[in-house]
PDB file of C-alpha atoms in Angstrom:
ATOM      1  CA  UNK X 559      88.934 105.548  97.511  1.00 51.00           C
ATOM      2  CA  UNK X 560      88.031 108.877  98.827  1.00 52.00           C
ATOM      3  CA  UNK X 561      85.247 110.474  97.050  1.00 55.00           C
ATOM      4  CA  UNK X 562      86.328 114.672  98.087  1.00 55.00           C
ATOM      5  CA  UNK X 563      88.244 116.054  95.276  1.00 57.00           C
ATOM      6  CA  UNK X 564      90.615 118.028  98.124  1.00 65.00           C
ATOM      7  CA  UNK X 565      91.350 115.246  99.533  1.00 72.00           C
ATOM      8  CA  UNK X 566      94.869 114.561  97.732  1.00 71.00           C
ATOM      9  CA  UNK X 567      94.505 110.403  98.098  1.00 77.00           C
ATOM     10  CA  UNK X 568      91.704 110.950  95.764  1.00 82.00           C
ATOM     11  CA  UNK X 569      94.578 112.492  93.240  1.00 86.00           C
ATOM     12  CA  UNK X 570      96.840 109.931  94.111  1.00 87.00           C
ATOM     13  CA  UNK X 571      94.304 106.888  93.343  1.00 89.00           C
ATOM     14  CA  UNK X 572      94.353 108.568  89.726  1.00 89.00           C
ATOM     15  CA  UNK X 573      98.095 109.026  89.548  1.00 90.00           C
ATOM     16  CA  UNK X 574      98.368 105.019  90.604  1.00 92.00           C
ATOM     17  CA  UNK X 575      96.298 103.245  88.428  1.00 92.00           C
ATOM     18  CA  UNK X 576      97.684 105.613  85.137  1.00 94.00           C
ATOM     19  CA  UNK X 577     101.476 104.617  86.428  1.00 94.00           C
ATOM     20  CA  UNK X 578     100.715 101.772  86.769  1.00 94.00           C
ATOM     21  CA  UNK X 579      98.840 100.445  83.253  1.00 94.00           C
ATOM     22  CA  UNK X 580     100.988 102.909  81.474  1.00 95.00           C
ATOM     23  CA  UNK X 581     104.288 100.409  83.208  1.00 96.00           C
ATOM     24  CA  UNK X 582     102.124  97.695  83.186  1.00 95.00           C
ATOM     25  CA  UNK X 583     101.886  98.297  79.296  1.00 94.00           C
ATOM     26  CA  UNK X 584     105.573  98.555  78.523  1.00 95.00           C
ATOM     27  CA  UNK X 585     105.933  95.768  80.330  1.00 93.00           C
ATOM     28  CA  UNK X 586     103.647  93.409  78.743  1.00 92.00           C
ATOM     29  CA  UNK X 587     104.898  94.947  75.814  1.00 92.00           C
ATOM     30  CA  UNK X 588     108.164  94.111  75.899  1.00 91.00           C
ATOM     31  CA  UNK X 589     107.598  89.873  76.933  1.00 87.00           C
ATOM     32  CA  UNK X 590     105.123  89.702  74.005  1.00 89.00           C
ATOM     33  CA  UNK X 591     106.266  91.485  71.315  1.00 88.00           C
ATOM     34  CA  UNK X 592     104.605  94.421  71.561  1.00 86.00           C
ATOM     35  CA  UNK X 593     100.957  92.057  71.555  1.00 86.00           C
ATOM     36  CA  UNK X 594      99.195  93.471  74.895  1.00 88.00           C
ATOM     37  CA  UNK X 595      96.206  95.736  74.685  1.00 89.00           C
ATOM     38  CA  UNK X 596      95.231  97.042  77.756  1.00 89.00           C
ATOM     39  CA  UNK X 597      91.463  96.600  77.872  1.00 88.00           C
ATOM     40  CA  UNK X 598      88.688  99.070  79.325  1.00 84.00           C
ATOM     41  CA  UNK X 599      86.948  97.405  81.866  1.00 73.00           C
ATOM     42  CA  UNK X 600      83.845  96.885  79.357  1.00 70.00           C
ATOM     43  CA  UNK X 601      85.571  94.657  77.368  1.00 74.00           C
ATOM     44  CA  UNK X 602      87.451  92.603  80.248  1.00 68.00           C
ATOM     45  CA  UNK X 603      85.768  88.809  79.915  1.00 65.00           C
ATOM     46  CA  UNK X 604      83.848  87.531  83.113  1.00 63.00           C
ATOM     47  CA  UNK X 605      84.996  83.632  83.235  1.00 61.00           C
ATOM     48  CA  UNK X 606      88.640  83.992  83.596  1.00 67.00           C
ATOM     49  CA  UNK X 607      90.193  80.840  84.603  1.00 74.00           C
ATOM     50  CA  UNK X 608      94.020  81.952  86.311  1.00 81.00           C
ATOM     51  CA  UNK X 609      96.624  79.589  87.287  1.00 84.00           C
ATOM     52  CA  UNK X 610      99.190  80.691  88.416  1.00 89.00           C
ATOM     53  CA  UNK X 611      99.900  84.618  90.202  1.00 91.00           C
ATOM     54  CA  UNK X 612     102.966  86.059  91.922  1.00 94.00           C
ATOM     55  CA  UNK X 613     102.113  89.012  95.291  1.00 94.00           C
ATOM     56  CA  UNK X 614     104.291  91.488  96.014  1.00 96.00           C
ATOM     57  CA  UNK X 615     103.883  93.393  99.119  1.00 95.00           C
ATOM     58  CA  UNK X 616     105.335  96.915  99.728  1.00 95.00           C
ATOM     59  CA  UNK X 617     105.347  99.959 102.451  1.00 95.00           C
ATOM     60  CA  UNK X 618     106.063 102.842 103.165  1.00 91.00           C
ATOM     61  CA  UNK X 619     105.951 105.905 105.992  1.00 89.00           C
ATOM     62  CA  UNK X 620     102.038 106.984 103.886  1.00 87.00           C
ATOM     63  CA  UNK X 621     101.399 103.804 101.525  1.00 89.00           C
ATOM     64  CA  UNK X 622     101.442 100.426 101.946  1.00 91.00           C
ATOM     65  CA  UNK X 623      99.915  97.457  99.842  1.00 92.00           C
ATOM     66  CA  UNK X 624     100.196  94.768  97.096  1.00 93.00           C
ATOM     67  CA  UNK X 625     101.072  94.036  94.263  1.00 95.00           C
ATOM     68  CA  UNK X 626      99.531  90.912  92.390  1.00 93.00           C
ATOM     69  CA  UNK X 627      99.842  89.342  88.395  1.00 94.00           C
ATOM     70  CA  UNK X 628      97.849  86.550  87.073  1.00 91.00           C
ATOM     71  CA  UNK X 629      98.493  84.588  83.829  1.00 87.00           C
ATOM     72  CA  UNK X 630      96.269  81.880  82.534  1.00 81.00           C
ATOM     73  CA  UNK X 631      98.092  78.451  81.236  1.00 74.00           C
ATOM     74  CA  UNK X 632      98.359  78.930  77.615  1.00 74.00           C
ATOM     75  CA  UNK X 633      99.746  82.505  77.717  1.00 79.00           C
ATOM     76  CA  UNK X 634     102.538  81.200  79.988  1.00 76.00           C
ATOM     77  CA  UNK X 635     104.064  78.656  78.109  1.00 74.00           C
ATOM     78  CA  UNK X 636     104.208  81.460  75.007  1.00 76.00           C
ATOM     79  CA  UNK X 637     105.682  84.487  77.560  1.00 76.00           C
ATOM     80  CA  UNK X 638     108.050  82.906  79.932  1.00 71.00           C
ATOM     81  CA  UNK X 639     111.361  83.879  78.687  1.00 70.00           C
ATOM     82  CA  UNK X 640     113.288  80.954  80.677  1.00 64.00           C
ATOM     83  CA  UNK X 641     114.576  77.762  79.613  1.00 64.00           C
ATOM     84  CA  UNK X 642     116.959  74.485  81.187  1.00 67.00           C
ATOM     85  CA  UNK X 643     114.319  74.024  83.988  1.00 68.00           C
ATOM     86  CA  UNK X 644     110.894  72.472  84.441  1.00 69.00           C
ATOM     87  CA  UNK X 645     108.360  74.583  83.176  1.00 70.00           C
ATOM     88  CA  UNK X 646     106.339  74.777  86.407  1.00 71.00           C
ATOM     89  CA  UNK X 647     109.228  76.100  87.959  1.00 75.00           C
ATOM     90  CA  UNK X 648     110.578  78.324  84.484  1.00 77.00           C
ATOM     91  CA  UNK X 649     106.708  79.289  85.080  1.00 81.00           C
ATOM     92  CA  UNK X 650     106.728  80.592  88.701  1.00 84.00           C
ATOM     93  CA  UNK X 651     110.038  81.589  88.926  1.00 87.00           C
ATOM     94  CA  UNK X 652     109.218  84.237  85.759  1.00 87.00           C
ATOM     95  CA  UNK X 653     106.267  85.308  86.770  1.00 90.00           C
ATOM     96  CA  UNK X 654     107.835  86.014  90.671  1.00 92.00           C
ATOM     97  CA  UNK X 655     110.554  88.355  88.412  1.00 92.00           C
ATOM     98  CA  UNK X 656     108.175  90.071  86.701  1.00 92.00           C
ATOM     99  CA  UNK X 657     106.067  91.373  89.552  1.00 95.00           C
ATOM    100  CA  UNK X 658     109.087  92.848  91.086  1.00 95.00           C
ATOM    101  CA  UNK X 659     110.112  94.453  87.519  1.00 94.00           C
ATOM    102  CA  UNK X 660     106.575  95.718  87.633  1.00 96.00           C
ATOM    103  CA  UNK X 661     106.630  97.002  91.159  1.00 95.00           C
ATOM    104  CA  UNK X 662     110.153  98.667  90.498  1.00 95.00           C
ATOM    105  CA  UNK X 663     108.905 100.182  87.365  1.00 95.00           C
ATOM    106  CA  UNK X 664     105.572 101.932  89.401  1.00 94.00           C
ATOM    107  CA  UNK X 665     108.347 102.476  92.575  1.00 94.00           C
ATOM    108  CA  UNK X 666     110.414 104.530  89.957  1.00 94.00           C
ATOM    109  CA  UNK X 667     107.478 106.500  88.518  1.00 93.00           C
ATOM    110  CA  UNK X 668     106.195 107.706  92.611  1.00 90.00           C
ATOM    111  CA  UNK X 669     109.907 108.666  94.041  1.00 89.00           C
ATOM    112  CA  UNK X 670     109.362 111.344  91.887  1.00 89.00           C
ATOM    113  CA  UNK X 671     106.294 112.393  94.030  1.00 85.00           C
ATOM    114  CA  UNK X 672     108.408 112.465  97.363  1.00 84.00           C
ATOM    115  CA  UNK X 673     106.974 109.109  97.714  1.00 85.00           C
ATOM    116  CA  UNK X 674     109.219 105.945  99.317  1.00 85.00           C
ATOM    117  CA  UNK X 675     107.912 102.153  99.718  1.00 90.00           C
ATOM    118  CA  UNK X 676     110.442  99.224 100.144  1.00 94.00           C
ATOM    119  CA  UNK X 677     109.658  96.417  98.292  1.00 94.00           C
ATOM    120  CA  UNK X 678     109.126  92.722  99.464  1.00 95.00           C
ATOM    121  CA  UNK X 679     109.254  89.226  98.517  1.00 95.00           C
ATOM    122  CA  UNK X 680     107.238  88.032  95.371  1.00 95.00           C
ATOM    123  CA  UNK X 681     105.229  84.750  96.301  1.00 94.00           C
ATOM    124  CA  UNK X 682     104.274  82.896  94.025  1.00 92.00           C
ATOM    125  CA  UNK X 683     100.747  80.835  93.734  1.00 91.00           C
ATOM    126  CA  UNK X 684      98.911  78.184  91.830  1.00 86.00           C
ATOM    127  CA  UNK X 685      96.391  76.716  91.597  1.00 84.00           C
ATOM    128  CA  UNK X 686      92.749  76.490  89.466  1.00 81.00           C
ATOM    129  CA  UNK X 687      90.278  79.478  88.614  1.00 76.00           C
ATOM    130  CA  UNK X 688      92.664  81.669  91.057  1.00 79.00           C
ATOM    131  CA  UNK X 689      90.814  84.970  92.469  1.00 74.00           C
ATOM    132  CA  UNK X 690      92.103  87.731  93.638  1.00 70.00           C
ATOM    133  CA  UNK X 691      90.344  89.893  96.634  1.00 69.00           C
ATOM    134  CA  UNK X 692      90.674  93.786  97.371  1.00 65.00           C
ATOM    135  CA  UNK X 693      91.177  94.133 100.729  1.00 67.00           C
ATOM    136  CA  UNK X 694      90.549  97.769 100.686  1.00 63.00           C
ATOM    137  CA  UNK X 695      89.171 101.356  99.017  1.00 71.00           C
ATOM    138  CA  UNK X 696      92.518 101.728  97.867  1.00 78.00           C
ATOM    139  CA  UNK X 697      91.922  98.943  95.191  1.00 85.00           C
ATOM    140  CA  UNK X 698      93.395  99.458  90.626  1.00 89.00           C
ATOM    141  CA  UNK X 699      92.588  96.656  88.644  1.00 87.00           C
ATOM    142  CA  UNK X 700      93.690  96.234  85.348  1.00 89.00           C
ATOM    143  CA  UNK X 701      93.320  93.938  82.169  1.00 89.00           C
ATOM    144  CA  UNK X 702      95.183  92.712  79.206  1.00 90.00           C
ATOM    145  CA  UNK X 703      94.546  91.016  75.819  1.00 88.00           C
ATOM    146  CA  UNK X 704      97.675  89.402  74.705  1.00 89.00           C
ATOM    147  CA  UNK X 705      96.466  86.581  72.084  1.00 83.00           C
ATOM    148  CA  UNK X 706      93.823  84.484  72.826  1.00 81.00           C
ATOM    149  CA  UNK X 707      94.185  85.339  76.615  1.00 84.00           C
ATOM    150  CA  UNK X 708      94.032  87.704  79.387  1.00 87.00           C
ATOM    151  CA  UNK X 709      96.398  89.292  82.339  1.00 89.00           C
ATOM    152  CA  UNK X 710      95.189  90.789  84.923  1.00 90.00           C
ATOM    153  CA  UNK X 711      97.211  92.892  87.456  1.00 93.00           C
ATOM    154  CA  UNK X 712      96.226  94.506  90.873  1.00 91.00           C
ATOM    155  CA  UNK X 713      97.632  96.423  93.289  1.00 92.00           C
ATOM    156  CA  UNK X 714      95.701  96.642  96.321  1.00 92.00           C
ATOM    157  CA  UNK X 715      96.879 100.020  98.420  1.00 91.00           C
ATOM    158  CA  UNK X 716      96.515 102.223 102.468  1.00 87.00           C
ATOM    159  CA  UNK X 717      97.009 104.840 101.606  1.00 87.00           C
ATOM    160  CA  UNK X 718      97.625 107.433 104.710  1.00 84.00           C
ATOM    161  CA  UNK X 719      95.645 110.377 105.427  1.00 83.00           C
ATOM    162  CA  UNK X 720      99.351 112.582 105.651  1.00 81.00           C
ATOM    163  CA  UNK X 721     100.033 111.301 102.224  1.00 79.00           C
ATOM    164  CA  UNK X 722     101.278 114.431 100.786  1.00 77.00           C
ATOM    165  CA  UNK X 723     102.303 114.252  96.345  1.00 77.00           C
ATOM    166  CA  UNK X 724     103.916 117.027  94.775  1.00 77.00           C
ATOM    167  CA  UNK X 725     106.289 116.378  91.613  1.00 77.00           C
ATOM    168  CA  UNK X 726     109.744 116.880  92.224  1.00 74.00           C
ATOM    169  CA  UNK X 727     113.119 116.419  89.521  1.00 65.00           C
ATOM    170  CA  UNK X 728     113.199 113.248  88.197  1.00 58.00           C
ATOM    171  CA  UNK X 729     116.208 111.306  89.712  1.00 54.00           C
ATOM    172  CA  UNK X 730     115.537 107.854  89.121  1.00 55.00           C
ATOM    173  CA  UNK X 731     117.276 106.049  86.610  1.00 55.00           C
ATOM    174  CA  UNK X 732     115.841 104.008  82.904  1.00 61.00           C
ATOM    175  CA  UNK X 733     114.284 101.056  84.407  1.00 59.00           C
ATOM    176  CA  UNK X 734     117.752  98.062  83.483  1.00 58.00           C
ATOM    177  CA  UNK X 735     120.255 100.863  84.407  1.00 53.00           C
ATOM    178  CA  UNK X 736     122.816 100.319  86.490  1.00 46.00           C
ATOM    179  CA  UNK X 737     123.942 102.342  89.326  1.00 46.00           C
ATOM    180  CA  UNK X 738     126.697 102.580  91.165  1.00 43.00           C
ATOM    181  CA  UNK X 739     128.083 104.215  94.704  1.00 39.00           C
TER     182      UNK X 739
END
C-alpha cells in the first residue's frame, strides 16, 4: 500500500478495507442468522484449515484485482442454503455465489466514488489447508468467526496511479433490488 498521505491510493485502500469489512459483515450476518463476528488482526487464529475457496476477478480503468472467500468444512455444512443436490456441488455453487454477491456489494458501494469495474465469473477450488497469497501491495484480509469456525475474505488489488476518488450522488439500488431499463 502507498505510504504517502497525499497519494489518493492510500486513501482508497482505507476506504476499500472499511467497505469490505462492512459488506462482508452484512452478508455473513444474513447467512449465519446474525452470528458473524469480524475479527481484529490479533484475534485471528493461526491454524486455519480452509477446504473450499471461491475467487472472482474484477477489472476497470484504474482498479483490477481478485476477491476470494474461504471456508472450513463444518461451517459449509451449516450455512449452505442449497438443497436437492450432492453436498459437494451445493457447497461449490453456494460459495461461488457468495463471492459473487460479496463483490457485487463491494462494487455497489464503490460506484458513488466514480469507480467502474466489471466482475468476472467465480472459480471454486477445493483442497486441504488452502492458503491464498497476495500478489501485490493492495492486499486486504478480513476474517470472521461464525460459531467455532473462521471465514476468510481476501481482496487483492492493483490500483492505478491515475485513481481519483470523489464521492458523487449514490445512484445504485439496494442489494437484491431489480432495476428495469
